[in-house]
Coordinates of C-alpha atoms in Angstrom, one line a residue:
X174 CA 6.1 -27.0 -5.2
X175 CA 5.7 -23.6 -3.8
X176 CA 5.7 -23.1 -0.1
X177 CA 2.1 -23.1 1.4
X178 CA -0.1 -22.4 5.0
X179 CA 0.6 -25.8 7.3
X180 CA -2.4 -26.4 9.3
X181 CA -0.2 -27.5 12.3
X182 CA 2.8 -24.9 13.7
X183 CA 4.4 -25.1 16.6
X184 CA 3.8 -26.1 20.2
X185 CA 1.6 -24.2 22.6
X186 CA 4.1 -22.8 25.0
X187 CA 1.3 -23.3 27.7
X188 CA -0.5 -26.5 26.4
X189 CA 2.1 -28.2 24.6
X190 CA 0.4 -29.4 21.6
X191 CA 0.7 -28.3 18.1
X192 CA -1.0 -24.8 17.3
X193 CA -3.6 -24.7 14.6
X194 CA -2.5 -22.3 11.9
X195 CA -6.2 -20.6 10.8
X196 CA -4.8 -18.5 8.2
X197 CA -5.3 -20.8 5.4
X198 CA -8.5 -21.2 6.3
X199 CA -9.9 -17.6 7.3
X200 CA -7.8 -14.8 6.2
X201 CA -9.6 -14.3 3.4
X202 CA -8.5 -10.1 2.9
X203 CA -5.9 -12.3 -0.1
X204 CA -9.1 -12.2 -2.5
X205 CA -9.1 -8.4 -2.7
X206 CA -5.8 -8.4 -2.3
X207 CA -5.0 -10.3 -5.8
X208 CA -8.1 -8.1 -7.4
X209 CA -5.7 -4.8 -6.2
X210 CA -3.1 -5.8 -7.7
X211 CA -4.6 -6.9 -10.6
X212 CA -6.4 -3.1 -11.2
X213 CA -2.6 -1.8 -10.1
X214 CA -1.0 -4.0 -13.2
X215 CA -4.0 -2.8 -15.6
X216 CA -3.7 1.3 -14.4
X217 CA 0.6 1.2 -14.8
X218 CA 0.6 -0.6 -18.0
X219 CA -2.3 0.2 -19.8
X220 CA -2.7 -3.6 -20.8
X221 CA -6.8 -3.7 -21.9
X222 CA -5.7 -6.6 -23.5
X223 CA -5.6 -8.3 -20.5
X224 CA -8.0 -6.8 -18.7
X225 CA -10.5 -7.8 -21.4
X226 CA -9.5 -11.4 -21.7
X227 CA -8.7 -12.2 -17.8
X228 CA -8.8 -8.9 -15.7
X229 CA -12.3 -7.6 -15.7
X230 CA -13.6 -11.6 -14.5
X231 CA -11.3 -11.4 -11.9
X232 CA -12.3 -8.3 -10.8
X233 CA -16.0 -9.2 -10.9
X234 CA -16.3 -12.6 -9.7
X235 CA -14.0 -11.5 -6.3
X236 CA -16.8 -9.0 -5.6
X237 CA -18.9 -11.8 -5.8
X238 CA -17.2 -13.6 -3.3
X239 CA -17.4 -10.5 -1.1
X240 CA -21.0 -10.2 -2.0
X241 CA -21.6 -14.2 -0.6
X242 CA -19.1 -13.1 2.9
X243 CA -21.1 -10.1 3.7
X244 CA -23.6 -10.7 6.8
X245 CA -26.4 -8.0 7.5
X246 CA -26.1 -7.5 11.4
X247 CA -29.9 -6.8 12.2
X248 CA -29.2 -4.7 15.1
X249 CA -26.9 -2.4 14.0
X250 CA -28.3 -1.9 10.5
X251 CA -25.1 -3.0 8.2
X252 CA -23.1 -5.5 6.5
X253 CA -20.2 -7.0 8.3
X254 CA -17.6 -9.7 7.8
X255 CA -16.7 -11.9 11.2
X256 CA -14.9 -14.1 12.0
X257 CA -11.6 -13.9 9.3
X258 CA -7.9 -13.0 10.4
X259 CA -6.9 -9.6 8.8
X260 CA -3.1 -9.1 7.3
X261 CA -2.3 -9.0 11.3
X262 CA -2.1 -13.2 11.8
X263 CA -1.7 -12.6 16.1
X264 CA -5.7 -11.8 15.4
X265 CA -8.0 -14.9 14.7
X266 CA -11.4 -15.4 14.5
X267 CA -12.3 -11.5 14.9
X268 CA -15.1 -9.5 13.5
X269 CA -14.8 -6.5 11.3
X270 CA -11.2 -6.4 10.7
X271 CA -10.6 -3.0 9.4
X272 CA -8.1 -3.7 6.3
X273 CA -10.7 -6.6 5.2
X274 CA -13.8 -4.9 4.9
X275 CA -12.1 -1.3 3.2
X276 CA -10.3 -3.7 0.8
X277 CA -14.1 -5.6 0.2
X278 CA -16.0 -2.3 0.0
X279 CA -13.1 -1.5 -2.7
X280 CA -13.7 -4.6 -4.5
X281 CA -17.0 -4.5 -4.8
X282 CA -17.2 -0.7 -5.9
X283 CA -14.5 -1.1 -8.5
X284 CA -16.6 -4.2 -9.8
X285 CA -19.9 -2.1 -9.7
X286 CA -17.8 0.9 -11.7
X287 CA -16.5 -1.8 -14.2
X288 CA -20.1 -3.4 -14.8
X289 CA -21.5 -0.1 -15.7
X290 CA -19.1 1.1 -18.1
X291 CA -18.8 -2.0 -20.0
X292 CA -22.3 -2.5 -20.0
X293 CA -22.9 1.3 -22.2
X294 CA -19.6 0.9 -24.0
X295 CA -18.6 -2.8 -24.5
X296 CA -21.8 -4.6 -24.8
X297 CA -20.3 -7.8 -26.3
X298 CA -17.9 -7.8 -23.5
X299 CA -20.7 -7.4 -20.9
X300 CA -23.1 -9.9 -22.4
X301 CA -20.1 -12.5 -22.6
X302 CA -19.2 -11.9 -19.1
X303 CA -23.3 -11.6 -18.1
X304 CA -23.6 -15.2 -19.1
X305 CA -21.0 -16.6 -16.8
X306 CA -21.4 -14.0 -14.0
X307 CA -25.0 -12.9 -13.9
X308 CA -23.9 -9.5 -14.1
X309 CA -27.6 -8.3 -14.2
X310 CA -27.9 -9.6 -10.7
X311 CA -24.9 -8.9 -9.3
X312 CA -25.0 -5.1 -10.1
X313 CA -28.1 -5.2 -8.1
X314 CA -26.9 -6.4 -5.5
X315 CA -23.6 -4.6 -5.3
X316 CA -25.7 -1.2 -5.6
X317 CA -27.9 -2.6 -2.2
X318 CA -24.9 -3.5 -0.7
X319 CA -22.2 -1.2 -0.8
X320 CA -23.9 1.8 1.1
X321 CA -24.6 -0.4 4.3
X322 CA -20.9 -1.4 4.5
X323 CA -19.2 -1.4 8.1
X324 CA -16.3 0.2 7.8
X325 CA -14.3 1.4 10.8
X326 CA -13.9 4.8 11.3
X327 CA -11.5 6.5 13.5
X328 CA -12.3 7.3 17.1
X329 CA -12.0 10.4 18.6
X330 CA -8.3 10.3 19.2
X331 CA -8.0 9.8 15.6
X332 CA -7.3 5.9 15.6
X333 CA -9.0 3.2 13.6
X334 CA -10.0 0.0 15.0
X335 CA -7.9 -2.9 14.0
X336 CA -11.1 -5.1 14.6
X337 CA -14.3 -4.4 17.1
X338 CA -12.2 -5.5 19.8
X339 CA -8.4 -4.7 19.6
X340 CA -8.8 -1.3 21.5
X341 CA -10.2 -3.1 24.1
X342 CA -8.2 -6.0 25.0
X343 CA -5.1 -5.6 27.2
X344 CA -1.7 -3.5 26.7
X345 CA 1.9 -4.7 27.7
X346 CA 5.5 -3.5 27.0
X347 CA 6.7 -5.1 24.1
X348 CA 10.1 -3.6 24.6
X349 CA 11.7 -7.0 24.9
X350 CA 10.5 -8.6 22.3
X351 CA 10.8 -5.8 19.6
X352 CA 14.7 -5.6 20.4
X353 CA 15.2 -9.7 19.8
X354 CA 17.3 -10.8 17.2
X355 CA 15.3 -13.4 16.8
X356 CA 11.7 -13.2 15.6
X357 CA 8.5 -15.1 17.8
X358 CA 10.2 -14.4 21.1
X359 CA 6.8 -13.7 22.5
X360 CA 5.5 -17.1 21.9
X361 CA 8.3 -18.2 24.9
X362 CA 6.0 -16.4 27.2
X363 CA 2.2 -16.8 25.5
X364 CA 0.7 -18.8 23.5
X365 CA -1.6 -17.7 20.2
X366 CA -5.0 -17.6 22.4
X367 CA -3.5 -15.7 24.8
X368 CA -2.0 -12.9 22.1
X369 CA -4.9 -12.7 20.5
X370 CA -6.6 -10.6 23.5
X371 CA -3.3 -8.3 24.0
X372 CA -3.3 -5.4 21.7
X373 CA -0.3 -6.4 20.0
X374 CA 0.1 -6.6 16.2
X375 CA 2.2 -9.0 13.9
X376 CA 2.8 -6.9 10.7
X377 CA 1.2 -4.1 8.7
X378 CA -2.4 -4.1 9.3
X379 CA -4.0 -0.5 10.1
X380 CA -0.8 0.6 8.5
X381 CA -1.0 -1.0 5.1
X382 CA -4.9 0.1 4.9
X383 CA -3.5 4.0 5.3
X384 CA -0.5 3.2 2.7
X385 CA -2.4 1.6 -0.5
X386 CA -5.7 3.9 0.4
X387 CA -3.6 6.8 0.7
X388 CA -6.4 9.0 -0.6
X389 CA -8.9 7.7 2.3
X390 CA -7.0 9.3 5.0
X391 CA -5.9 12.6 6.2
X392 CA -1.8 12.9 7.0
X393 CA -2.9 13.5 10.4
X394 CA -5.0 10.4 10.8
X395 CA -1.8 8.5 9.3
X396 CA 0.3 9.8 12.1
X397 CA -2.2 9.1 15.2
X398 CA -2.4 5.2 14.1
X399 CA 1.1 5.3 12.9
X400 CA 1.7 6.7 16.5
X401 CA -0.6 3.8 17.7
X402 CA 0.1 1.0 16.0
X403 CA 3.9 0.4 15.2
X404 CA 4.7 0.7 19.3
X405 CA 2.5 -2.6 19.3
X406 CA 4.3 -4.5 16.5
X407 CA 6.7 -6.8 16.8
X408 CA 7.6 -6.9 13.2
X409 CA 7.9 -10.8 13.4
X410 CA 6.8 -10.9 9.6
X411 CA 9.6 -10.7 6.8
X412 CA 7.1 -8.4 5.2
X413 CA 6.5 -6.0 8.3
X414 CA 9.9 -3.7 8.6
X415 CA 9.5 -3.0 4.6
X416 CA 5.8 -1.8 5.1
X417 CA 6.6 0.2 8.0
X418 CA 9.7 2.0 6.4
X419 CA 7.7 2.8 3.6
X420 CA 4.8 4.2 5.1
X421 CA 7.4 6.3 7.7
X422 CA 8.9 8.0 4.8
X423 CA 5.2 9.1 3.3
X424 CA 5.1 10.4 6.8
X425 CA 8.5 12.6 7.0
X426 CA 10.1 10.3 9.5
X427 CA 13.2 10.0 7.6
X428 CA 15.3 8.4 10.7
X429 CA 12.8 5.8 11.8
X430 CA 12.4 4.9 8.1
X431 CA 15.9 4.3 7.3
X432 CA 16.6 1.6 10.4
X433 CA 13.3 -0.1 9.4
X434 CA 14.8 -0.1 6.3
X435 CA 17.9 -1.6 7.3
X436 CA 16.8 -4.3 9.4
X437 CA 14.2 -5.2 6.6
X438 CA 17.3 -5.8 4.4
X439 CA 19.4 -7.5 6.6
X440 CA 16.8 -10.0 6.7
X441 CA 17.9 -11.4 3.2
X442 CA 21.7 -9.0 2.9
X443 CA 22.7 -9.2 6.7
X444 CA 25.3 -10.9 8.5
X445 CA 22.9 -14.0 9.7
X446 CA 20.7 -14.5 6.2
X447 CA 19.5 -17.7 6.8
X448 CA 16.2 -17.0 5.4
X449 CA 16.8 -18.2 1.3
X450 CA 18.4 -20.7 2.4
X451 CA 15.1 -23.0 0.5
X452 CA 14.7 -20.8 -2.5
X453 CA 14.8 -17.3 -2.9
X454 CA 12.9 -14.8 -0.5
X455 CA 11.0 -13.5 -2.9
X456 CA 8.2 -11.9 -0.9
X457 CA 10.7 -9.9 1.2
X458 CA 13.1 -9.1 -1.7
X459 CA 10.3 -7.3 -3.1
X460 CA 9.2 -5.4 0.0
X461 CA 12.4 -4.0 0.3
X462 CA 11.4 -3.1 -3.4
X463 CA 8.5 -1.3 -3.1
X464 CA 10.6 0.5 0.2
X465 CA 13.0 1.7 -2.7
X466 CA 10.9 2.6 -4.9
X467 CA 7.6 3.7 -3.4
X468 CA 8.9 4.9 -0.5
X469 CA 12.2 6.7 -1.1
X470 CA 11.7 7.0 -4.8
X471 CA 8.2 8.2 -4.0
X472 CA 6.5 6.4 -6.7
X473 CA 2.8 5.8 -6.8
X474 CA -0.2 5.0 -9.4
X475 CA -3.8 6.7 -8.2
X476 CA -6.3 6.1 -9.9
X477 CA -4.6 5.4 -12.9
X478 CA -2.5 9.1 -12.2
X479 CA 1.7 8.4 -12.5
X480 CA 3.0 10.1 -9.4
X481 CA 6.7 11.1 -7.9
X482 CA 7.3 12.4 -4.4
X483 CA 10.9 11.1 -3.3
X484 CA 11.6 10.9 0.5
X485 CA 15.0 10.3 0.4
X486 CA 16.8 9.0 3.5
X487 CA 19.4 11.2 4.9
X488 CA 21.8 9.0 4.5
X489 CA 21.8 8.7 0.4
X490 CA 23.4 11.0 -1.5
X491 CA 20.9 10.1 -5.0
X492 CA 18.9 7.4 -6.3
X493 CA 18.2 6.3 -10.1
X494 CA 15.9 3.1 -11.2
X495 CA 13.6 3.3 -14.9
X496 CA 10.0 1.9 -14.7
X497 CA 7.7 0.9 -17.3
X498 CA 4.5 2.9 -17.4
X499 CA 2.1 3.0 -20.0
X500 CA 4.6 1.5 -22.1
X501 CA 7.3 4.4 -21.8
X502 CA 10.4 3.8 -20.0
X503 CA 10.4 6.6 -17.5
X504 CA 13.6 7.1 -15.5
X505 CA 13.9 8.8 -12.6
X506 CA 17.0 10.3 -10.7
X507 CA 16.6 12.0 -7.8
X508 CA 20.3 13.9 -6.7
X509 CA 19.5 15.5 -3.0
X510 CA 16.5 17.7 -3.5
X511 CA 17.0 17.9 -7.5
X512 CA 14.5 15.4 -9.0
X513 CA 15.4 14.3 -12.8
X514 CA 13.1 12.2 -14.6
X515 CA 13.6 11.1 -18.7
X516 CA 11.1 9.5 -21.1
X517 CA 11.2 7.6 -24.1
X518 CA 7.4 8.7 -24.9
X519 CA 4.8 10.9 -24.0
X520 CA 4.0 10.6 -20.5
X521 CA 2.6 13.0 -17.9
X522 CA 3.2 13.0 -14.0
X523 CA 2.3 14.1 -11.0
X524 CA 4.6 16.0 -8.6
X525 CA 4.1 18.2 -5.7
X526 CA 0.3 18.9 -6.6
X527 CA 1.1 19.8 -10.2
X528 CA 1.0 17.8 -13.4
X529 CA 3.7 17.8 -15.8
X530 CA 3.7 16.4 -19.4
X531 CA 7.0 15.4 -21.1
X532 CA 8.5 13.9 -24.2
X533 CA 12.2 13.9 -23.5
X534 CA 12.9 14.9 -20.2
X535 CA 12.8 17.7 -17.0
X536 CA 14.5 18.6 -13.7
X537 CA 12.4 19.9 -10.7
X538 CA 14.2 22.0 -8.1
X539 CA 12.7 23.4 -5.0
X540 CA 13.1 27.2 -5.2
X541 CA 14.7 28.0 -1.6
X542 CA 11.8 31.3 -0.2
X543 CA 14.9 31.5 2.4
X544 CA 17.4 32.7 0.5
X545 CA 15.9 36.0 -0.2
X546 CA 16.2 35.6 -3.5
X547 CA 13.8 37.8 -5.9
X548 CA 12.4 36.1 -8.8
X549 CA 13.9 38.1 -11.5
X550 CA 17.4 37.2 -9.4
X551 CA 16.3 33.4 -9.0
X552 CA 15.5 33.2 -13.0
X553 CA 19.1 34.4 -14.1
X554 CA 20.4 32.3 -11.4
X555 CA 18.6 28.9 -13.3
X556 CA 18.9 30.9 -16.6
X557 CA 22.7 30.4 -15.9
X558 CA 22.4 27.1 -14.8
X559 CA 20.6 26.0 -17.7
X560 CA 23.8 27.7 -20.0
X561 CA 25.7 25.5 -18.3
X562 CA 23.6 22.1 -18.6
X563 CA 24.1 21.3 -22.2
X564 CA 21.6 20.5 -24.1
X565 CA 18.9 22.3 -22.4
X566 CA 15.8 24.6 -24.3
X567 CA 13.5 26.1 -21.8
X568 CA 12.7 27.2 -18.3
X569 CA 10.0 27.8 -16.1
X570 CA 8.3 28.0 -12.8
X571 CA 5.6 26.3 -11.1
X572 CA 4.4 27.3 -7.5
X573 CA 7.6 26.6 -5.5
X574 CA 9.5 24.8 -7.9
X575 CA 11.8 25.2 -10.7
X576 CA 11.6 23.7 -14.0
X577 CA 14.2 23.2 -16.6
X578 CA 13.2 21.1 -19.9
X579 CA 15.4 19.3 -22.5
X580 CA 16.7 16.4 -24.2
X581 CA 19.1 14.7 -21.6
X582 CA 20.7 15.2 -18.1

């Protein structure tokens, strides 16, 4: 049986009795959360299949739900959703939880979008799925809906509200706490009720919002609530440090990212890994993962768009994995600044703001404007170069990089 939510943790340091775990109850940000990846799984593999069969339902009936857990808040004219813990468990019971209603406004728009289309171009799909999920209605309702959604917006400092009242409630060093070995050292001093009106966050909350919503958000809105938000974290979820060293490479903060990085794997590789000791940590595992790969391999899929911007860490010298996307097998090697990446099909990418289409392979290297190098000096230079990589055809530039095609590296 796989691990679930207790109800009952452990004791109130200032009562004494058992806390009441309300996550299993009221963080209800999980539905969207399943309906993202899902769209994520359907956009990298191209698997229509599946979305036909299973996908699409989910997709629709958890804008449903959203639909049912919207409230219309007659006094400020919009739709909210209180009283629900967000990705950040040290918050219960709060209203407007920023992560919860984006991710629910997403939901419900993807829903609308997929509604539409297969109504004017699958219309035995739509009528099969209309019969079990009143689509008619729904789309109605979703089109009233989405337009009067709360959804937090940064203040004039450039930082988005947690939840209506995190900005509010009251600031202390965390300093001690953060620097622990050991993980719910704060809970020696408070209990829950008492952390839930301190500004201090568990994991990625704000922070995950800016990472898979990329495209919402500015760079310099990332940094203010990156600058915000991670000083009040105490990181005392597994899946925290992974997040965080992610998100810091997106940012540029290559030092910060790498001993993020390292403390996140030394969760399950370090000298005290206690933590599989019942199974396989298979949640953290994986966000060291997507810290690999996303981050410092600088893989992402937008809107259905394959794109690669590696962020490697100083202290790495290259990095090689192979994904599956769209059914090719795309590898990709990045060697210091000198990105490689293969194909066993047809695929296009996105790198550095320009879109490249390949059958075989390419190498992308950064032309160097210091160097004082002209262009008709810089092509014999990579003319040379590609002499000497065997197997190479062709040459080109885009913007400030280099391109060399051919068959292999």
């Amino acid at each position: 049986m796989g691990e679930v939510t207790p109800v009952w943790g452990a004791a109130d340091i200032v009562t004494g009795k058992e806390t009441k775990i309300w996550s299993g109850f009221i963080e209800q940000h999980i539905t969207s959360d399943v309906a993202y990846g899902i769209k994520q799984y359907i956009d990298v593999t191209g698997d229509l299949d599946f979305a036909e069969k299973y996908g699409y339902e989910v997709l629709l009936e958890t804008a449903k739900f959203w639909t049912s857990r919207f409230e219309w808040n007659v006094q400020k004219q919009y739709y909210e959703i209180t009283d629900v813990i967000g990705p950040d468990e040290y918050k219960e019971h709060v209203n407007n939880n920023a992560f919860t209603n984006y991710t629910a406004h997403w939901n419900i728009e993807l829903a609308l979008q997929i509604a539409r289309h297969l109504k004017q171009r699958q219309m035995g799909l739509y009528e099969r799925l209309d019969a079990s999920l009143d689509l008619e209605s729904s789309m109605k309702e979703w089109e009233e809906i989405l337009p009067k959604i709360y959804l937090p917006a940064p203040t004039s400092e450039g930082v988005i509200p947690e939840e209506d009242r995190y900005l509010e409630k009251k600031v202390i060093d965390l300093t001690p706490y953060k620097e622990s070995d050991a993980v719910g050292t704060l809970f020696h001093d408070y209990n829950l009720e008492q952390v839930n009106e301190m500004q201090i966050t568990k994991q990625a909350d704000v922070l995950l919002l800016l990472f898979l919503f990329e495209n919402l958000f500015a760079k310099e809105i990332k940094e203010k609530n990156w600058n915000y938000y991670e000083p009040k974290t105490t990181h005392d979820s597994s899946l925290s440090l992974s997040t965080h060293a992610l998100l810091a490479a997106d940012l540029g903060l290559k030092e910060q990212s790498y001993r993020l990085f390292k403390e996140a794997r030394d969760i399950d590789m370090g000298e005290y890994m206690h933590s599989s000791d019942d199974g396989i940590h298979a949640a953290s595992i994986g966000g060291i993962w997507n810290a690999t790969i996303f981050g410092y391999g600088g893989i992402r899929v937008l809107d259905g768009k394959l794109r690669i911007e590696p962020n490697l860490p100083n202290e790495w010298q290259s990095l090689a994995f192979e994904i599956e996307y769209k059914k090719a097998i795309v590898g990709v090697k990045i060697v210091g600044d000198k990105l490689m990446v293969s194909t066993d099909r047809e695929v296009t990418f996105e790198h550095n703001g320009k879109s490249y289409t390949i059958t075989d392979q390419i190498i992308l290297l950064p032309c160097r404007n210091g160097k004082k190098i002209c262009l008709t000096d810089r092509r014999k230079r990579h003319e040379k170069m590609a002499k000497n990589l065997h197997g190479f055809c062709n040459i080109g530039f885009s913007g400030n990089t280099c391109c060399l095609w051919g068959r292999r590296f």
